[in-house]
Coordinates of C-alpha atoms and ligand atoms in Angstrom, one line a residue:
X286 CA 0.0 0.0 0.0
X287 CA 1.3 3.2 -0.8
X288 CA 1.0 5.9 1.6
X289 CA 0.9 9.7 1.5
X290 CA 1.8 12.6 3.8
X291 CA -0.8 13.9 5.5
X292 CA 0.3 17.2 5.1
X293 CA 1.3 19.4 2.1
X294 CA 5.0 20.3 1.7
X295 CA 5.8 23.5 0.8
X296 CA 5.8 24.1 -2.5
X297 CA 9.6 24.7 -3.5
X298 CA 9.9 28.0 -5.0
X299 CA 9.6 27.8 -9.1
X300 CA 8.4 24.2 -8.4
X301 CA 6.3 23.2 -11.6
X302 CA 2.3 24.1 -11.2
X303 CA 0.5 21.0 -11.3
X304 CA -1.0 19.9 -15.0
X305 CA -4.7 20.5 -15.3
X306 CA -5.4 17.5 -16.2
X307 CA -4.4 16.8 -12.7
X308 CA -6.4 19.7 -10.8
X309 CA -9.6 19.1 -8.3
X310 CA -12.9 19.9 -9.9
X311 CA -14.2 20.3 -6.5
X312 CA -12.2 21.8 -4.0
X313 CA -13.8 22.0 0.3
X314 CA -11.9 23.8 2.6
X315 CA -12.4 23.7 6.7
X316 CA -11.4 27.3 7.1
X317 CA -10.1 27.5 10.8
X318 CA -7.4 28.9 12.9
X319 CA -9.0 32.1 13.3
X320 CA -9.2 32.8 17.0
X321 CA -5.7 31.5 17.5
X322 CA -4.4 33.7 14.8
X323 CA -5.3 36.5 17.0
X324 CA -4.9 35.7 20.3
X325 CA -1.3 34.8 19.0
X326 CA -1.0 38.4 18.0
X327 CA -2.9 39.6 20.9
X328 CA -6.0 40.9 18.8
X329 CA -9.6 39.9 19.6
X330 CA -11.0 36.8 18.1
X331 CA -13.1 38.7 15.6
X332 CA -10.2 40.4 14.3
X333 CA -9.0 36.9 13.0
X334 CA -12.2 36.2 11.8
X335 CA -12.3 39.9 9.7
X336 CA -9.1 38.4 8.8
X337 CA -10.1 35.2 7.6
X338 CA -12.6 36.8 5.4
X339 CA -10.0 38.5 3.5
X340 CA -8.6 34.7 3.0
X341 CA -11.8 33.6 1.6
X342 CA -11.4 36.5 -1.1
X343 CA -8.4 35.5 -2.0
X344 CA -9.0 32.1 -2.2
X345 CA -12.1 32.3 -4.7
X346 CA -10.3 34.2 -6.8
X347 CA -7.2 32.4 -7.0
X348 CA -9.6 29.1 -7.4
X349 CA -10.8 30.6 -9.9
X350 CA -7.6 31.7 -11.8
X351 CA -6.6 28.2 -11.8
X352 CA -9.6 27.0 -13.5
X353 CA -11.7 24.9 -10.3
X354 CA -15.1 24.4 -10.8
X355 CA -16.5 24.2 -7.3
X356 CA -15.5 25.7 -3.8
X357 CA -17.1 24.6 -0.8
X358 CA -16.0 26.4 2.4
X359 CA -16.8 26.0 5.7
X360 CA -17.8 29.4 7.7
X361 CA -20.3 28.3 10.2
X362 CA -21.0 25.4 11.7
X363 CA -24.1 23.8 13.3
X364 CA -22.2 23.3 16.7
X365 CA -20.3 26.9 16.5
X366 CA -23.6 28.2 18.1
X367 CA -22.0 26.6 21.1
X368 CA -19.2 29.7 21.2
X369 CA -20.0 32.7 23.2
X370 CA -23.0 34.5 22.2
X371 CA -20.7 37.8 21.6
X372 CA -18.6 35.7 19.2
X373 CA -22.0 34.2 17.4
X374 CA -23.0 37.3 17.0
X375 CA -20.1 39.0 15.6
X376 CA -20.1 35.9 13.2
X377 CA -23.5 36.3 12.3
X378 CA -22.3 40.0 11.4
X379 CA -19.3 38.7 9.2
X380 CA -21.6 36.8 7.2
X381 CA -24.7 40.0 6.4
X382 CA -21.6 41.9 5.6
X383 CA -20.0 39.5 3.1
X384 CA -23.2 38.8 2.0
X385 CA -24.0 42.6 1.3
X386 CA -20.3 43.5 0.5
X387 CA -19.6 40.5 -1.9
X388 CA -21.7 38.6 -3.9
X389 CA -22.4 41.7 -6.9
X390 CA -18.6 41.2 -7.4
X391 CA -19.3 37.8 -7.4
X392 CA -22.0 37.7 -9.6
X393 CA -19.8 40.2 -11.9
X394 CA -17.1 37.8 -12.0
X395 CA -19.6 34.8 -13.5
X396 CA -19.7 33.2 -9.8
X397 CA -22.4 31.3 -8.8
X398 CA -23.3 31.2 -4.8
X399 CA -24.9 28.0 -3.4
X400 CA -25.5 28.1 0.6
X401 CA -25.9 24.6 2.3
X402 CA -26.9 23.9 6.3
X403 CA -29.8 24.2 8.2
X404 CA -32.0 27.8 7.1
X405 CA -35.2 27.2 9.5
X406 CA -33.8 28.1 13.0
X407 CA -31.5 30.8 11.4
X408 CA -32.8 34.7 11.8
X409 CA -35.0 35.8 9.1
X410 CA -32.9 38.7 7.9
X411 CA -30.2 36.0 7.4
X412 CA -32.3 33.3 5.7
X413 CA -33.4 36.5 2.9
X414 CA -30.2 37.7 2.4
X415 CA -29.0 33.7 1.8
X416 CA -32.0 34.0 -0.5
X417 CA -30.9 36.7 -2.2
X418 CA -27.8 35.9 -2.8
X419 CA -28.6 32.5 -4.2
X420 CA -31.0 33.8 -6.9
X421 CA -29.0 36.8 -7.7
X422 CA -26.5 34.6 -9.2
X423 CA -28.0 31.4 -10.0
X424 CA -27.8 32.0 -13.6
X425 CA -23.8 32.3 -13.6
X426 CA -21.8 29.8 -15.6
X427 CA -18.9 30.0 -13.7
X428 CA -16.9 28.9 -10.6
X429 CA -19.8 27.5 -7.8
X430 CA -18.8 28.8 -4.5
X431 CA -20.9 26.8 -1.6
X432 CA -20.9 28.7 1.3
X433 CA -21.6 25.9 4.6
X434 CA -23.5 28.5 7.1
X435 CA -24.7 26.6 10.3
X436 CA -23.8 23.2 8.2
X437 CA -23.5 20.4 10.6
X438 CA -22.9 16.8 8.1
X439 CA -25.1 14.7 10.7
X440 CA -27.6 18.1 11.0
X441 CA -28.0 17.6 6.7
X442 CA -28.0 13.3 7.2
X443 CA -31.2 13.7 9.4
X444 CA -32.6 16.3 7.3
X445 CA -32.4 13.7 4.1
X446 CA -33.5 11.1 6.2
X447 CA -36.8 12.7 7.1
X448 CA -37.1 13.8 3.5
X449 CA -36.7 10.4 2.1
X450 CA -39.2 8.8 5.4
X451 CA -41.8 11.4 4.5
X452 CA -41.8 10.1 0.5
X453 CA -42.4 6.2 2.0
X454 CA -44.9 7.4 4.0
X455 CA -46.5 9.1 1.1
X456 CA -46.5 6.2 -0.9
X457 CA -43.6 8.0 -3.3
X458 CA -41.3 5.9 -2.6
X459 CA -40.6 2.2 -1.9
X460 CA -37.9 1.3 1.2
X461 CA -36.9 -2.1 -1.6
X462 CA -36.4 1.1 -4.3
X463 CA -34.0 3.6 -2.7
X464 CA -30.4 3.8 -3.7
X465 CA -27.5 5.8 -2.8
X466 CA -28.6 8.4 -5.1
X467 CA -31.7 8.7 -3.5
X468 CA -29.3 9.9 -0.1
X469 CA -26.8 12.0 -2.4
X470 CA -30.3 13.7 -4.1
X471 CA -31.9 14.6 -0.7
X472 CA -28.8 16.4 0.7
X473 CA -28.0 19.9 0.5
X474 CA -25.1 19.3 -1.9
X475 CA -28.2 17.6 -4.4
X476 CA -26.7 17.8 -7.9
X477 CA -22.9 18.9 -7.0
X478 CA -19.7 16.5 -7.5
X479 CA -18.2 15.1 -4.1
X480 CA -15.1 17.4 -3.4
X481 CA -11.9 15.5 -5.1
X482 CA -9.8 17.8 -2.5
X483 CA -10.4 18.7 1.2
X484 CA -8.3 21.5 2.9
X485 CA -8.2 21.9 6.4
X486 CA -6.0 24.9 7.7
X487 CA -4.7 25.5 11.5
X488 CA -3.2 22.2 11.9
X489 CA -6.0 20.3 13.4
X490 CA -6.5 16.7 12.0
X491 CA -10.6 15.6 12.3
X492 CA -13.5 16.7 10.0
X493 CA -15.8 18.7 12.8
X494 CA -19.3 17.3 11.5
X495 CA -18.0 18.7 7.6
X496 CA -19.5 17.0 5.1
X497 CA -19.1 12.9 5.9
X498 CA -21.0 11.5 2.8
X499 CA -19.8 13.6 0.0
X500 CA -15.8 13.5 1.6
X501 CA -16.0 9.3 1.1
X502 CA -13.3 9.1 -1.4
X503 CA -12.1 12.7 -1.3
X504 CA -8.1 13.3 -1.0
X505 CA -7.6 15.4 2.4
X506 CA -4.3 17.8 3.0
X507 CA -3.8 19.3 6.5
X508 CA -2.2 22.6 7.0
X509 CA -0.4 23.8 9.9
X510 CA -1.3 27.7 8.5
X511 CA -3.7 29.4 10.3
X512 CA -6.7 30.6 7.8
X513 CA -5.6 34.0 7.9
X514 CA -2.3 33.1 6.5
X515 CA -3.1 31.2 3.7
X516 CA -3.0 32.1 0.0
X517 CA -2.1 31.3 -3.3
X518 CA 0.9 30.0 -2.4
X519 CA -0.6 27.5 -0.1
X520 CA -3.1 26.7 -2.7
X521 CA -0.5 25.6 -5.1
X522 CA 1.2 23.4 -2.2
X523 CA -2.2 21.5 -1.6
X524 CA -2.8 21.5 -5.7
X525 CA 0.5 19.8 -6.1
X526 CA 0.0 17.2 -3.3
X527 CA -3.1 16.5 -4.8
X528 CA -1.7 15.9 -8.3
X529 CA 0.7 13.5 -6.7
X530 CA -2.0 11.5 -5.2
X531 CA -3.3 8.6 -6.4
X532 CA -6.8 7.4 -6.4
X533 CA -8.1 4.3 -6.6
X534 CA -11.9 4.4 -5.3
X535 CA -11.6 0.7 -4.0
X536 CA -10.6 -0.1 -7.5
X537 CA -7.0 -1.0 -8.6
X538 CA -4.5 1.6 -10.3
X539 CA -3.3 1.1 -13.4
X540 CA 0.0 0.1 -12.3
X541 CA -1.2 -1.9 -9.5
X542 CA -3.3 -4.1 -12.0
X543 CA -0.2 -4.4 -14.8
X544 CA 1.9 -5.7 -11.5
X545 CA -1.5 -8.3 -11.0
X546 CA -0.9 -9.5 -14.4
X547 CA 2.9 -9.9 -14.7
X548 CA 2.4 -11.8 -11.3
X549 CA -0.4 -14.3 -11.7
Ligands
IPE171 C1 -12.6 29.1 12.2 O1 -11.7 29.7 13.1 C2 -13.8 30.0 12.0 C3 -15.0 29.4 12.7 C4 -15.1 28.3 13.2 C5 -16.2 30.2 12.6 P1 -11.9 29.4 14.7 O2 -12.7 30.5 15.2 O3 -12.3 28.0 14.9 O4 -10.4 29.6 15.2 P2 -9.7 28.7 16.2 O5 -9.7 27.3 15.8 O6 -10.3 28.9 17.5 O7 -8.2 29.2 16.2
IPE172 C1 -14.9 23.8 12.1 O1 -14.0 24.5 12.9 C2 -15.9 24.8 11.6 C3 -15.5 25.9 10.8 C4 -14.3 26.1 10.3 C5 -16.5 26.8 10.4 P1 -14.2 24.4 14.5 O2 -13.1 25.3 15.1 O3 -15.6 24.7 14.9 O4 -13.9 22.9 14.8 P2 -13.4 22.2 16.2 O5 -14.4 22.6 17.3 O6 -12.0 22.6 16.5 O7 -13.5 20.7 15.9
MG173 MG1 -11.4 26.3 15.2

């Protein structure tokens, strides 16, 4: 079995970019680190996460320099609610002002928003301007930026599941009948790839409730950067591991199933 490092080297400066044929379609990113980039510069929390805001710029456009279809990134999750109400709300803020401050330059630039994660317990103001910003650019061709806002992956699994019990009940559907598809269709993610790449920033090692179906066969790079800190740069280190990886999806590699041959 071949292994991998966990974590990206730095890419080597001049190092060759990585071939498109080689690049991510979908690209998920656990954007944390924030707090402890501030408190390690002895700024309040919320100036990381101002800070990490100006990452996520960054990041969409250079994601979309580089040619990658979909970005899912991670701003909110269903168990953050569990952080000090004065953080929650200045979090809460972050997001109406992104929301407000972003998405026409978005939309100018061809980019289509998709939000996923619970929208019924959320406050109404919020759940129009996710609204808004949906339709306002759902007729862009270009890169797909999903936005996870209170996104918990078991909050989305139960949500599916009583989607798909309500149908048998209803006589729509047959228990003998469902498939996978029938899971991936009822999700939030309905009609998206599963991410080929998954980067986690801050050095932490665990997925934190992020999307556990769709990252089933999805290549994962852990930073040690704090989000703040990353860029381009750190991009191109995780597109360049990823280009080195290979997947197999439970199947055999080319090479490995030559090797079966020569051997039998
Ligand atoms: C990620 O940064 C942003 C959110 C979770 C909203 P954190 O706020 O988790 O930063 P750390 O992990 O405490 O440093
Ligand atoms: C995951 O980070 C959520 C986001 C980045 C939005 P957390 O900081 O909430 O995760 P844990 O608590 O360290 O696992
Ligand atoms: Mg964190």
């Amino acid at each position: 079995m071949t292994s991998h490092p966990t974590t990206a080297p730095a890419m080597a400066h001049g190092e060759a970019q990585p071939s498109p044929s080689h690049l991510p379609i979908h690209i998920a990113v656990i954007m944390d680190g924030n707090g402890r980039w501030a408190t390690a510069r002895g700024l309040p929390r919320i100036e990381g996460h101002r800070r990490g805001v100006e990452a996520l710029r960054n990041l969409v456009r250079a994601a979309d320099t580089r040619g990658i279809r979909y970005l899912t990134v991670y701003s909110f999750s269903s168990e953050n609610w569990r952080r000090p109400a004065e953080e929650v709300s200045e979090l809460l803020g972050l997001l109406r002002f992104f929301i407000r401050q972003d998405v026409a330059d978005l939309s100018a630039r061809n980019v289509c928003v998709r939000i996923i994660g619970r929208r019924d317990d959320l406050p109404d103001d919020i759940g129009a301007l996710l609204r808004e910003a949906e339709t306002s650019t759902a007729q862009n061709t270009g890169l797909t930026l999903i936005i996870a806002f209170n996104y918990g992956a078991r909050d989305e699994l139960l949500r599916a599941t009583q989607t798909l019990a309500a149908r048998i009940i209803a006589g729509d559907l047959a228990i003998s009948d469902m498939t996978e598809q029938h899971l991936t269709d009822a999700l939030d993610t309905a009609g998206l790839p599963d991410p080929d790449l998954l980067i986690r920033t801050s050095g932490e090692v665990r997925l934190s409730n992020f999307l556990m179906w769709q990252l089933a066969y999805t290549e994962m790079v852990f930073l040690p950067v704090a989000w703040p800190d990353f860029d381009a740069d750190a991009l191109d280190g995780a597109l360049v591991e990823f280009s080195h990886r290979q997947r197999r999806f439970g199947g055999l590699s080319l090479d490995t199933s030559i090797q079966t041959k020569v051997t039998a």
